Structures are given as C-alpha cells and as structure tokens.
mmCIF file of C-alpha atoms in Angstrom:
data_model
loop_
_atom_site.group_PDB
_atom_site.id
_atom_site.type_symbol
_atom_site.label_atom_id
_atom_site.label_comp_id
_atom_site.label_asym_id
_atom_site.label_seq_id
_atom_site.Cartn_x
_atom_site.Cartn_y
_atom_site.Cartn_z
ATOM 1 C CA MET R 1 83.127 124.503 116.571
ATOM 2 C CA LYS R 2 86.012 125.059 118.950
ATOM 3 C CA LEU R 3 89.101 123.039 118.103
ATOM 4 C CA PRO R 4 92.175 122.809 120.343
ATOM 5 C CA ARG R 5 94.913 124.942 118.742
ATOM 6 C CA GLU R 6 97.624 122.399 119.567
ATOM 7 C CA GLU R 7 95.837 119.841 117.360
ATOM 8 C CA LEU R 8 95.806 122.092 114.282
ATOM 9 C CA VAL R 9 98.536 122.602 111.714
ATOM 10 C CA ILE R 10 98.011 125.876 109.878
ATOM 11 C CA ILE R 11 99.810 126.375 106.580
ATOM 12 C CA THR R 12 99.367 129.631 104.698
ATOM 13 C CA LYS R 13 100.924 131.144 101.605
ATOM 14 C CA TYR R 14 102.953 134.326 101.197
ATOM 15 C CA ASP R 15 102.806 135.727 97.695
ATOM 16 C CA VAL R 16 104.873 138.319 95.915
ATOM 17 C CA HIS R 17 102.130 140.404 94.373
ATOM 18 C CA LEU R 18 98.915 142.147 95.244
ATOM 19 C CA HIS R 19 95.993 140.010 94.027
ATOM 20 C CA GLY R 20 93.630 141.745 91.671
ATOM 21 C CA LYS R 21 96.015 144.624 91.057
ATOM 22 C CA ASN R 22 98.836 145.208 88.614
ATOM 23 C CA PRO R 23 102.055 144.853 90.673
ATOM 24 C CA ALA R 24 104.035 146.941 88.191
ATOM 25 C CA ASP R 25 101.889 149.948 89.197
ATOM 26 C CA TYR R 26 103.112 149.747 92.787
ATOM 27 C CA GLY R 27 106.910 149.673 92.493
ATOM 28 C CA ILE R 28 109.012 146.847 93.891
ATOM 29 C CA ILE R 29 110.280 148.077 97.267
ATOM 30 C CA ASN R 30 108.246 146.750 100.206
ATOM 31 C CA GLN R 31 105.188 146.170 98.065
ATOM 32 C CA HIS R 32 105.443 142.867 96.252
ATOM 33 C CA ASP R 33 108.874 141.528 96.938
ATOM 34 C CA PHE R 34 110.692 139.504 99.567
ATOM 35 C CA SER R 35 111.685 142.459 101.720
ATOM 36 C CA ARG R 36 111.536 142.101 105.486
ATOM 37 C CA THR R 37 108.832 144.772 105.719
ATOM 38 C CA HIS R 38 106.561 143.092 103.187
ATOM 39 C CA ILE R 39 107.005 139.631 104.700
ATOM 40 C CA PHE R 40 106.240 140.887 108.218
ATOM 41 C CA ASP R 41 103.221 142.876 106.983
ATOM 42 C CA ALA R 42 101.870 139.849 105.105
ATOM 43 C CA VAL R 43 102.367 137.494 108.063
ATOM 44 C CA LYS R 44 100.757 139.918 110.525
ATOM 45 C CA ALA R 45 97.791 140.372 108.168
ATOM 46 C CA SER R 46 97.399 136.576 107.886
ATOM 47 C CA LEU R 47 97.545 136.162 111.656
ATOM 48 C CA GLU R 48 94.883 138.833 112.067
ATOM 49 C CA ARG R 49 92.594 137.313 109.405
ATOM 50 C CA LEU R 50 93.034 133.809 110.851
ATOM 51 C CA GLN R 51 92.758 135.111 114.434
ATOM 52 C CA LEU R 52 95.895 133.215 115.455
ATOM 53 C CA GLU R 53 99.054 133.936 117.407
ATOM 54 C CA TYR R 54 101.296 131.902 115.109
ATOM 55 C CA ILE R 55 101.348 129.920 111.866
ATOM 56 C CA GLU R 56 102.986 126.506 111.645
ATOM 57 C CA VAL R 57 104.252 126.779 108.057
ATOM 58 C CA LEU R 58 104.578 129.830 105.827
ATOM 59 C CA GLN R 59 104.816 128.715 102.186
ATOM 60 C CA CYS R 60 106.596 131.356 100.071
ATOM 61 C CA ARG R 61 106.363 131.732 96.339
ATOM 62 C CA ALA R 62 109.730 131.519 94.652
ATOM 63 C CA ILE R 63 111.654 134.586 93.531
ATOM 64 C CA ALA R 64 111.154 133.558 89.902
ATOM 65 C CA SER R 65 107.466 134.378 90.314
ATOM 66 C CA ILE R 66 108.349 138.079 90.606
ATOM 67 C CA MET R 67 109.363 137.933 86.956
ATOM 68 C CA GLU R 68 106.043 136.295 86.008
ATOM 69 C CA HIS R 69 104.093 139.192 87.487
ATOM 70 C CA LEU R 70 106.223 142.006 86.133
ATOM 71 C CA SER R 71 105.933 140.915 82.466
ATOM 72 C CA MET R 72 109.610 141.614 81.848
ATOM 73 C CA ARG R 73 111.326 141.300 78.496
ATOM 74 C CA ARG R 74 113.939 138.581 78.092
ATOM 75 C CA SER R 75 116.911 140.975 78.371
ATOM 76 C CA VAL R 76 115.510 142.518 81.546
ATOM 77 C CA VAL R 77 114.910 139.055 83.006
ATOM 78 C CA LEU R 78 118.518 138.057 82.298
ATOM 79 C CA LEU R 79 119.775 141.265 83.898
ATOM 80 C CA PHE R 80 117.460 140.670 86.872
ATOM 81 C CA ILE R 81 118.822 137.158 87.355
ATOM 82 C CA CYS R 82 122.458 138.236 87.043
ATOM 83 C CA LEU R 83 122.338 141.306 89.283
ATOM 84 C CA LEU R 84 119.536 140.702 91.771
ATOM 85 C CA TYR R 85 118.887 136.970 92.096
ATOM 86 C CA VAL R 86 121.524 136.077 94.694
ATOM 87 C CA PRO R 87 121.032 139.228 96.815
ATOM 88 C CA LEU R 88 117.257 138.608 96.746
ATOM 89 C CA ILE R 89 117.705 135.053 98.004
ATOM 90 C CA HIS R 90 119.966 136.279 100.809
ATOM 91 C CA ALA R 91 117.561 139.058 101.808
ATOM 92 C CA MET R 92 114.593 136.683 101.638
ATOM 93 C CA MET R 93 116.283 134.070 103.839
ATOM 94 C CA HIS R 94 117.227 136.680 106.467
ATOM 95 C CA ALA R 95 113.679 138.094 106.470
ATOM 96 C CA LEU R 96 112.101 134.644 106.750
ATOM 97 C CA HIS R 97 114.491 133.738 109.568
ATOM 98 C CA ALA R 98 113.492 136.942 111.382
ATOM 99 C CA VAL R 99 109.774 136.141 111.094
ATOM 100 C CA VAL R 100 110.476 132.678 112.566
ATOM 101 C CA GLN R 101 112.563 134.195 115.377
ATOM 102 C CA THR R 102 109.664 136.473 116.383
ATOM 103 C CA GLY R 103 107.432 133.435 116.874
ATOM 104 C CA TYR R 104 104.880 134.454 114.232
ATOM 105 C CA VAL R 105 105.856 131.442 112.104
ATOM 106 C CA ARG R 106 107.277 128.075 113.173
ATOM 107 C CA TYR R 107 108.626 126.793 109.835
ATOM 108 C CA ILE R 108 109.043 127.998 106.270
ATOM 109 C CA GLY R 109 108.391 126.313 102.953
ATOM 110 C CA MET R 110 108.697 127.272 99.304
ATOM 111 C CA ILE R 111 106.369 127.063 96.339
ATOM 112 C CA TYR R 112 108.148 126.156 93.084
ATOM 113 C CA ALA R 113 111.452 124.554 93.821
ATOM 114 C CA MET R 114 113.770 126.191 91.317
ATOM 115 C CA GLN R 115 115.602 128.093 94.060
ATOM 116 C CA ILE R 116 115.264 125.709 96.985
ATOM 117 C CA SER R 117 118.745 124.245 96.712
ATOM 118 C CA ARG R 118 120.545 127.591 96.655
ATOM 119 C CA ALA R 119 118.288 129.164 99.296
ATOM 120 C CA THR R 120 118.476 126.221 101.710
ATOM 121 C CA ASP R 121 122.231 125.929 101.253
ATOM 122 C CA TYR R 122 122.602 129.647 102.054
ATOM 123 C CA ALA R 123 120.355 129.304 105.114
ATOM 124 C CA LEU R 124 122.327 126.372 106.506
ATOM 125 C CA GLN R 125 125.704 128.047 105.884
ATOM 126 C CA ASN R 126 124.532 131.184 107.701
ATOM 127 C CA LYS R 127 122.658 129.482 110.565
ATOM 128 C CA LEU R 128 119.282 130.717 109.298
ATOM 129 C CA THR R 129 115.964 128.872 109.260
ATOM 130 C CA PRO R 130 115.957 126.432 106.303
ATOM 131 C CA PHE R 131 112.942 125.402 104.260
ATOM 132 C CA ILE R 132 111.133 122.289 105.465
ATOM 133 C CA SER R 133 108.790 121.858 102.498
ATOM 134 C CA VAL R 134 108.368 122.590 98.823
ATOM 135 C CA GLN R 135 105.055 122.768 96.995
ATOM 136 C CA ASN R 136 105.307 121.869 93.311
ATOM 137 C CA HIS R 137 103.029 120.848 90.489
ATOM 138 C CA HIS R 138 103.181 117.057 90.593
ATOM 139 C CA SER R 139 100.900 114.338 89.256
ATOM 140 C CA LEU R 140 101.062 111.255 87.080
ATOM 141 C CA ILE R 141 100.632 113.624 84.133
ATOM 142 C CA HIS R 142 103.254 116.172 85.191
ATOM 143 C CA CYS R 143 106.203 114.831 87.165
ATOM 144 C CA GLU R 144 109.333 116.467 85.718
ATOM 145 C CA GLU R 145 110.288 118.092 89.025
ATOM 146 C CA ALA R 146 109.981 114.770 90.824
ATOM 147 C CA ARG R 147 112.501 113.171 88.505
ATOM 148 C CA GLU R 148 114.933 116.051 88.902
ATOM 149 C CA MET R 149 114.492 117.210 92.497
ATOM 150 C CA PHE R 150 113.062 114.506 94.693
ATOM 151 C CA PRO R 151 115.931 112.028 94.532
ATOM 152 C CA THR R 152 118.622 114.644 95.103
ATOM 153 C CA THR R 153 117.777 118.085 96.446
ATOM 154 C CA LEU R 154 114.810 117.256 98.646
ATOM 155 C CA LYS R 155 116.435 114.149 100.076
ATOM 156 C CA MET R 156 119.752 115.946 100.648
ATOM 157 C CA PHE R 157 118.128 118.780 102.633
ATOM 158 C CA GLY R 158 115.374 116.703 104.250
ATOM 159 C CA VAL R 159 112.661 118.811 102.645
ATOM 160 C CA ALA R 160 109.108 117.453 102.351
ATOM 161 C CA ALA R 161 107.161 117.651 99.090
ATOM 162 C CA ILE R 162 103.606 119.025 99.038
ATOM 163 C CA PRO R 163 102.161 118.260 95.591
ATOM 164 C CA TRP R 164 99.532 120.479 94.022
ATOM 165 C CA ARG R 165 97.316 119.519 91.112
ATOM 166 C CA ALA R 166 97.959 115.926 92.160
ATOM 167 C CA LEU R 167 94.981 114.788 90.102
ATOM 168 C CA GLY R 168 96.267 116.487 86.958
ATOM 169 C CA ARG R 169 93.800 119.407 87.045
ATOM 170 C CA GLY R 170 90.978 116.905 87.401
ATOM 171 C CA ILE R 171 91.958 114.890 84.341
ATOM 172 C CA LEU R 172 92.687 111.848 86.512
ATOM 173 C CA THR R 173 89.273 112.048 88.216
ATOM 174 C CA ARG R 174 87.228 110.915 85.213
ATOM 175 C CA PRO R 175 87.505 108.574 82.222
ATOM 176 C CA LEU R 176 89.782 109.770 79.424
ATOM 177 C CA SER R 177 86.822 109.752 77.008
ATOM 178 C CA ALA R 178 85.075 112.356 79.198
ATOM 179 C CA VAL R 179 88.218 114.501 79.238
ATOM 180 C CA ARG R 180 88.517 114.366 75.442
ATOM 181 C CA ALA R 181 84.813 115.219 75.012
ATOM 182 C CA ASN R 182 85.262 118.236 77.292
ATOM 183 C CA GLU R 183 88.304 119.451 75.289
ATOM 184 C CA THR R 184 86.326 119.549 72.035
ATOM 185 C CA ARG R 185 83.698 121.953 73.406
#
C-alpha cells in the first residue's frame, strides 16, 4: 500500500538506554544519554528503519528515566540531580534544537512531564525549539499528572497531552468482576 507522505504524521520515540542490554555496562557518554551524538545517531537510525526523510514528532524520554535505568542509590541520585540535572536539560534542548534545524525532525515532545516546565522555559528563553507534546500515564484510574500539570504547565506553554494507558492497563475494558477474578489467579 502506497500512502502519500504528506498525509502521514509519524511520531517515534527516543529512549535513553539500549533495549535488552544493561546500560550501566556501556558508560554514559554518547551511549544512553541526551548527548547530541546519541540523539543524532538515534534519529538517523529511526529514519533508516522507517525509510523516511524526516519525522514529524520525536518523543523523548525524560532525564529522570536515566536514573531508573542506572539503578542508582538515593545519595547518588540526589548528587546527580544537584550537579547534572540543569546542565543535562540545557544540553538536551540544544541537541534537540539541532536535530530539528537539520530537518530530520519537525517537532519535539517529551515522555513523562516532570521536566517539561523547566526544559520548555529554557528553550523559549534561548530561542530553541520548544516541546509541543507530552506523553504521560493518564486514565480515569490514574490522573494525578492531569490535576497538577494540565491546568497550568501544559496550558501555559501550549503543549498537547498524549495519554498512554488511557484504558487503565485494560482494567477499563472489562467488567470490574472480571478484573478482580484475574487478580486472584
């Protein structure tokens, strides 16, 4: 089936780790971080796999997800946040702006919105490409982010929300009695 490219909107995800491998074994520089090199390599690989010249939206996992994958102790996490968090956001925003400027990507989005306010504010202050979307866990069962972010941050920056697990991991697709029966197995 041949579809006209101008009628398609391609959204793909950029992640901070190597799937199926232990990221801690590979070091952090240019391998599973938000460095310019890693972002460009990941985008070029996606374009090649998808056989496209550009991607409409590149959704990026948040910087906090680096900590998830490195299994850091609490003290190391606190040190990471204090010393590296702001420089990482700045480096990430410059790298994402560069990938947009090359024409490989039209827009950028973020997955997990903890950093979207600070990152978008930095982008706007420095005339960089801001985020246009955020993808968060949101459903009738789990809607904490919606109460906190949607009325303020997303509206203030004009960022669209892309919910994931909108049906509550399938819980909302069947009667509650079926869900409870499944939990007891």
